[in-house]
Coordinates of C-alpha atoms in Angstrom, one line a residue:
X1494 CA 103.8 125.7 140.7
X1495 CA 101.8 122.5 139.8
X1496 CA 102.1 123.3 136.1
X1497 CA 105.9 124.0 136.3
X1498 CA 106.4 120.7 138.1
X1499 CA 104.3 118.9 135.4
X1500 CA 106.1 120.4 132.4
X1501 CA 109.7 120.3 133.7
X1502 CA 111.7 117.3 132.6
X1503 CA 112.7 114.9 135.4
X1504 CA 116.0 115.8 137.0
X1505 CA 117.2 112.2 137.1
X1506 CA 116.6 111.9 133.3
X1507 CA 118.8 114.9 132.6
X1508 CA 121.6 114.0 135.1
X1509 CA 121.9 110.5 133.6
X1510 CA 122.6 111.7 130.0
X1511 CA 126.2 113.0 130.5
X1512 CA 127.2 109.8 132.2
X1513 CA 125.8 107.7 129.3
X1514 CA 127.5 109.9 126.7
X1515 CA 130.8 109.7 128.7
X1516 CA 130.6 105.9 128.7
X1517 CA 130.1 105.8 125.0
X1518 CA 132.9 108.3 124.3
X1519 CA 135.4 106.5 126.7
X1520 CA 134.7 103.1 125.1
X1521 CA 135.0 104.6 121.6
X1522 CA 138.3 106.3 122.5
X1523 CA 139.7 103.1 123.9
X1524 CA 138.7 101.2 120.7
X1525 CA 140.0 103.8 118.3
X1526 CA 143.3 104.2 120.1
X1527 CA 143.7 100.4 120.3
X1528 CA 143.0 99.8 116.7
X1529 CA 145.1 102.8 115.5
X1530 CA 148.1 101.7 117.5
X1531 CA 147.8 98.1 116.3
X1532 CA 147.9 99.3 112.7
X1533 CA 151.0 101.4 113.2
X1534 CA 154.3 99.8 112.1
X1535 CA 156.3 98.9 115.2
X1536 CA 158.8 96.3 114.4
X1537 CA 161.8 98.6 114.0
X1538 CA 163.4 100.5 116.9
X1539 CA 162.0 104.0 116.7
X1540 CA 165.2 105.3 118.3
X1541 CA 167.1 104.2 115.2
X1542 CA 165.9 106.6 112.5
X1543 CA 167.2 104.8 109.4
X1544 CA 165.6 101.5 110.5
X1545 CA 162.4 103.2 111.5
X1546 CA 162.2 105.2 108.3
X1547 CA 162.7 102.1 106.1
X1548 CA 159.9 100.4 107.9
X1549 CA 157.6 103.4 107.5
X1550 CA 158.4 103.7 103.8
X1551 CA 157.4 100.1 103.3
X1552 CA 153.9 100.8 104.8
X1553 CA 151.3 102.0 102.3
X1554 CA 150.3 105.7 102.6
X1555 CA 146.6 104.8 103.0
X1556 CA 147.2 102.4 105.9
X1557 CA 149.6 104.9 107.5
X1558 CA 147.2 107.8 107.3
X1559 CA 144.3 105.6 108.5
X1560 CA 146.3 104.4 111.6
X1561 CA 147.0 108.0 112.6
X1562 CA 143.5 109.3 112.0
X1563 CA 142.2 106.5 114.2
X1564 CA 144.6 107.5 116.9
X1565 CA 143.5 111.2 116.6
X1566 CA 139.9 110.1 116.8
X1567 CA 140.8 108.1 119.9
X1568 CA 142.4 111.2 121.5
X1569 CA 139.4 113.3 120.5
X1570 CA 136.9 110.9 122.1
X1571 CA 139.0 110.5 125.2
X1572 CA 139.4 114.3 125.8
X1573 CA 135.6 114.8 125.3
X1574 CA 134.9 112.0 127.7
X1575 CA 137.2 113.6 130.3
X1576 CA 135.5 116.9 130.0
X1577 CA 132.0 115.4 130.3
X1578 CA 133.0 113.3 133.2
X1579 CA 134.6 116.2 135.1
X1580 CA 131.5 118.3 134.6
X1581 CA 129.1 115.5 135.5
X1582 CA 130.8 114.7 138.9
X1583 CA 131.7 118.2 139.9
X1584 CA 130.1 119.1 143.2
X1585 CA 130.1 122.5 144.9
X1586 CA 133.9 122.3 145.4
X1587 CA 134.8 120.6 142.1
X1588 CA 133.6 123.2 139.5
X1589 CA 137.0 124.8 139.3
X1590 CA 138.7 121.5 138.7
X1591 CA 136.2 120.6 136.0
X1592 CA 137.1 123.9 134.2
X1593 CA 140.8 123.1 134.5
X1594 CA 140.2 119.7 133.0
X1595 CA 138.3 121.2 130.1
X1596 CA 141.1 123.7 129.4
X1597 CA 143.8 121.0 129.6
X1598 CA 141.8 118.5 127.6
X1599 CA 141.1 121.0 124.9
X1600 CA 144.9 121.8 124.7
X1601 CA 145.6 118.1 124.4
X1602 CA 143.1 117.8 121.6
X1603 CA 144.7 120.7 119.7
X1604 CA 148.2 119.3 120.3
X1605 CA 147.1 115.9 119.1
X1606 CA 145.8 117.5 115.9
X1607 CA 149.1 119.1 115.1
X1608 CA 151.0 115.9 116.1
X1609 CA 149.0 113.8 113.6
X1610 CA 149.5 116.4 110.9
X1611 CA 153.2 116.1 111.4
X1612 CA 153.5 112.3 112.0
X1613 CA 150.5 111.1 110.0
X1614 CA 151.1 113.3 106.9
X1615 CA 154.4 115.2 106.8
X1616 CA 156.7 112.5 108.1
X1617 CA 155.3 109.9 105.7
X1618 CA 155.7 112.2 102.8
X1619 CA 159.4 112.8 103.7
X1620 CA 160.1 109.2 104.4
X1621 CA 158.7 108.2 101.0
X1622 CA 160.8 110.9 99.3
X1623 CA 163.9 109.7 101.0
X1624 CA 163.2 106.1 100.3
X1625 CA 162.6 106.6 96.6
X1626 CA 165.4 109.1 95.9
X1627 CA 168.4 108.0 94.0
X1628 CA 170.4 111.3 94.5
X1629 CA 170.9 113.6 97.5
X1630 CA 169.7 110.9 100.0
X1631 CA 171.8 112.3 102.9
X1632 CA 170.0 115.7 102.5
X1633 CA 166.6 114.1 102.4
X1634 CA 167.4 112.0 105.3
X1635 CA 168.5 115.0 107.3
X1636 CA 165.2 116.8 106.3
X1637 CA 163.2 113.7 107.4
X1638 CA 165.1 113.6 110.7
X1639 CA 164.2 117.2 111.3
X1640 CA 160.5 116.4 110.8
X1641 CA 161.0 113.5 113.2
X1642 CA 162.4 115.9 115.9
X1643 CA 159.3 118.1 115.5
X1644 CA 157.2 114.9 116.0
X1645 CA 159.1 114.0 119.2
X1646 CA 158.6 117.5 120.6
X1647 CA 154.9 117.4 119.9
X1648 CA 154.6 113.9 121.4
X1649 CA 156.4 115.1 124.5
X1650 CA 154.1 118.1 124.9
X1651 CA 151.0 116.0 124.2
X1652 CA 151.9 113.6 127.0
X1653 CA 152.6 116.5 129.5
X1654 CA 149.3 118.3 128.6
X1655 CA 147.3 115.1 128.9
X1656 CA 149.0 114.5 132.3
X1657 CA 147.7 117.8 133.5
X1658 CA 144.2 116.9 132.2
X1659 CA 144.3 113.6 134.0
X1660 CA 145.6 115.2 137.2
X1661 CA 142.8 117.8 137.3
X1662 CA 140.2 115.1 136.4
X1663 CA 141.6 112.9 139.2
X1664 CA 141.3 115.7 141.7
X1665 CA 137.7 116.4 140.5
X1666 CA 136.8 112.8 141.0
X1667 CA 138.4 112.6 144.4
X1668 CA 136.4 115.6 145.6
X1669 CA 133.2 114.4 144.1
X1670 CA 130.6 112.3 146.0
X1671 CA 131.3 108.7 147.1
X1672 CA 132.0 105.9 144.6
X1673 CA 134.4 107.9 142.4
X1674 CA 137.5 107.7 144.5
X1675 CA 138.9 104.5 142.8
X1676 CA 138.4 106.1 139.4
X1677 CA 140.1 109.3 140.7
X1678 CA 143.1 107.3 141.9
X1679 CA 143.4 105.6 138.5
X1680 CA 143.3 109.0 136.8
X1681 CA 146.1 110.3 139.1
X1682 CA 148.2 107.2 138.3
X1683 CA 147.6 107.8 134.6
X1684 CA 148.7 111.4 135.1
X1685 CA 151.9 110.3 136.7
X1686 CA 152.7 107.9 133.9
X1687 CA 151.9 110.4 131.2
X1688 CA 154.1 113.0 132.9
X1689 CA 157.0 110.5 133.1
X1690 CA 156.4 109.7 129.5
X1691 CA 156.5 113.3 128.4
X1692 CA 159.7 114.0 130.3
X1693 CA 161.4 110.9 128.9
X1694 CA 160.5 111.9 125.4
X1695 CA 161.6 115.5 125.9
X1696 CA 165.0 114.5 127.4
X1697 CA 165.8 111.4 125.3
X1698 CA 163.6 111.2 122.3
X1699 CA 162.4 107.8 121.3
X1700 CA 164.8 106.0 123.7
X1701 CA 164.2 102.6 125.2
X1702 CA 163.2 104.3 128.5
X1703 CA 160.8 106.6 126.7
X1704 CA 159.2 103.7 124.9
X1705 CA 158.7 101.8 128.2
X1706 CA 157.1 104.9 129.6
X1707 CA 154.9 105.3 126.5
X1708 CA 153.7 101.7 126.9
X1709 CA 152.9 102.1 130.6
X1710 CA 151.2 105.4 130.0
X1711 CA 149.1 103.9 127.2
X1712 CA 148.0 100.9 129.1
X1713 CA 147.0 103.0 132.1
X1714 CA 145.1 105.3 129.8
X1715 CA 143.2 102.4 128.2
X1716 CA 142.5 101.0 131.6
X1717 CA 141.1 104.4 132.7
X1718 CA 138.9 104.7 129.7
X1719 CA 137.5 101.2 130.1
X1720 CA 136.9 101.7 133.8
X1721 CA 135.4 105.1 133.2
X1722 CA 133.0 103.6 130.6
X1723 CA 131.8 101.0 133.0
X1724 CA 131.5 103.3 136.0
X1725 CA 129.7 106.0 134.0
X1726 CA 127.2 103.6 132.5
X1727 CA 126.4 102.2 135.9
X1728 CA 126.1 105.8 137.3
X1729 CA 123.7 106.7 134.5
X1730 CA 121.6 103.6 135.4
X1731 CA 121.6 104.6 139.0
X1732 CA 120.4 108.1 138.2
X1733 CA 117.5 106.7 136.2
X1734 CA 116.2 104.8 139.2

């Protein structure tokens, strides 16, 4: 018994590691999403395809792909942080919610990968073809618009899947030990905004209402990531004491 106690790693040292990694991933996710979004062309109204496509065509392919890869990296970091956080805080009654969070976050990661393949690669290729074509432009425009509709569908589903992930994470945080209830409430607010965003996109495409919902959802998501980073880092420090 004495030997086992001597050779076993301290419990507090192990329990602090997930929180520290969660903090790093949450901060990284917020940074990547912020930079990627700032690099994305956003002057034209996305609900007016001709204007949006003209703006996209004027953007260099390298810059366009970079912006979307950064956004994908941000979603990847965010979903990993959500999974780690749910598992770290899960108490006796929260293990099931941690598993639900992992499933929904993984689905969100996969959906984001497909979305960026369509938006970050396929749409740009079609926009460039349409912009540079001298003949048959209406047909190319229709083909580009079809790719755009696929993008909208994926964007809507991504928002809804992430809403489910934030919802389950919020419940996991609310049922965890004290000092996680504020973060849990913020996760639930983010889930509600993401769900509204997904429904608005599914029903109206890139309408003004959907864009407002996207902005609100994005800001709440960034606020959650930054708050989770601070909370997790402090939690890791507490576990080391």
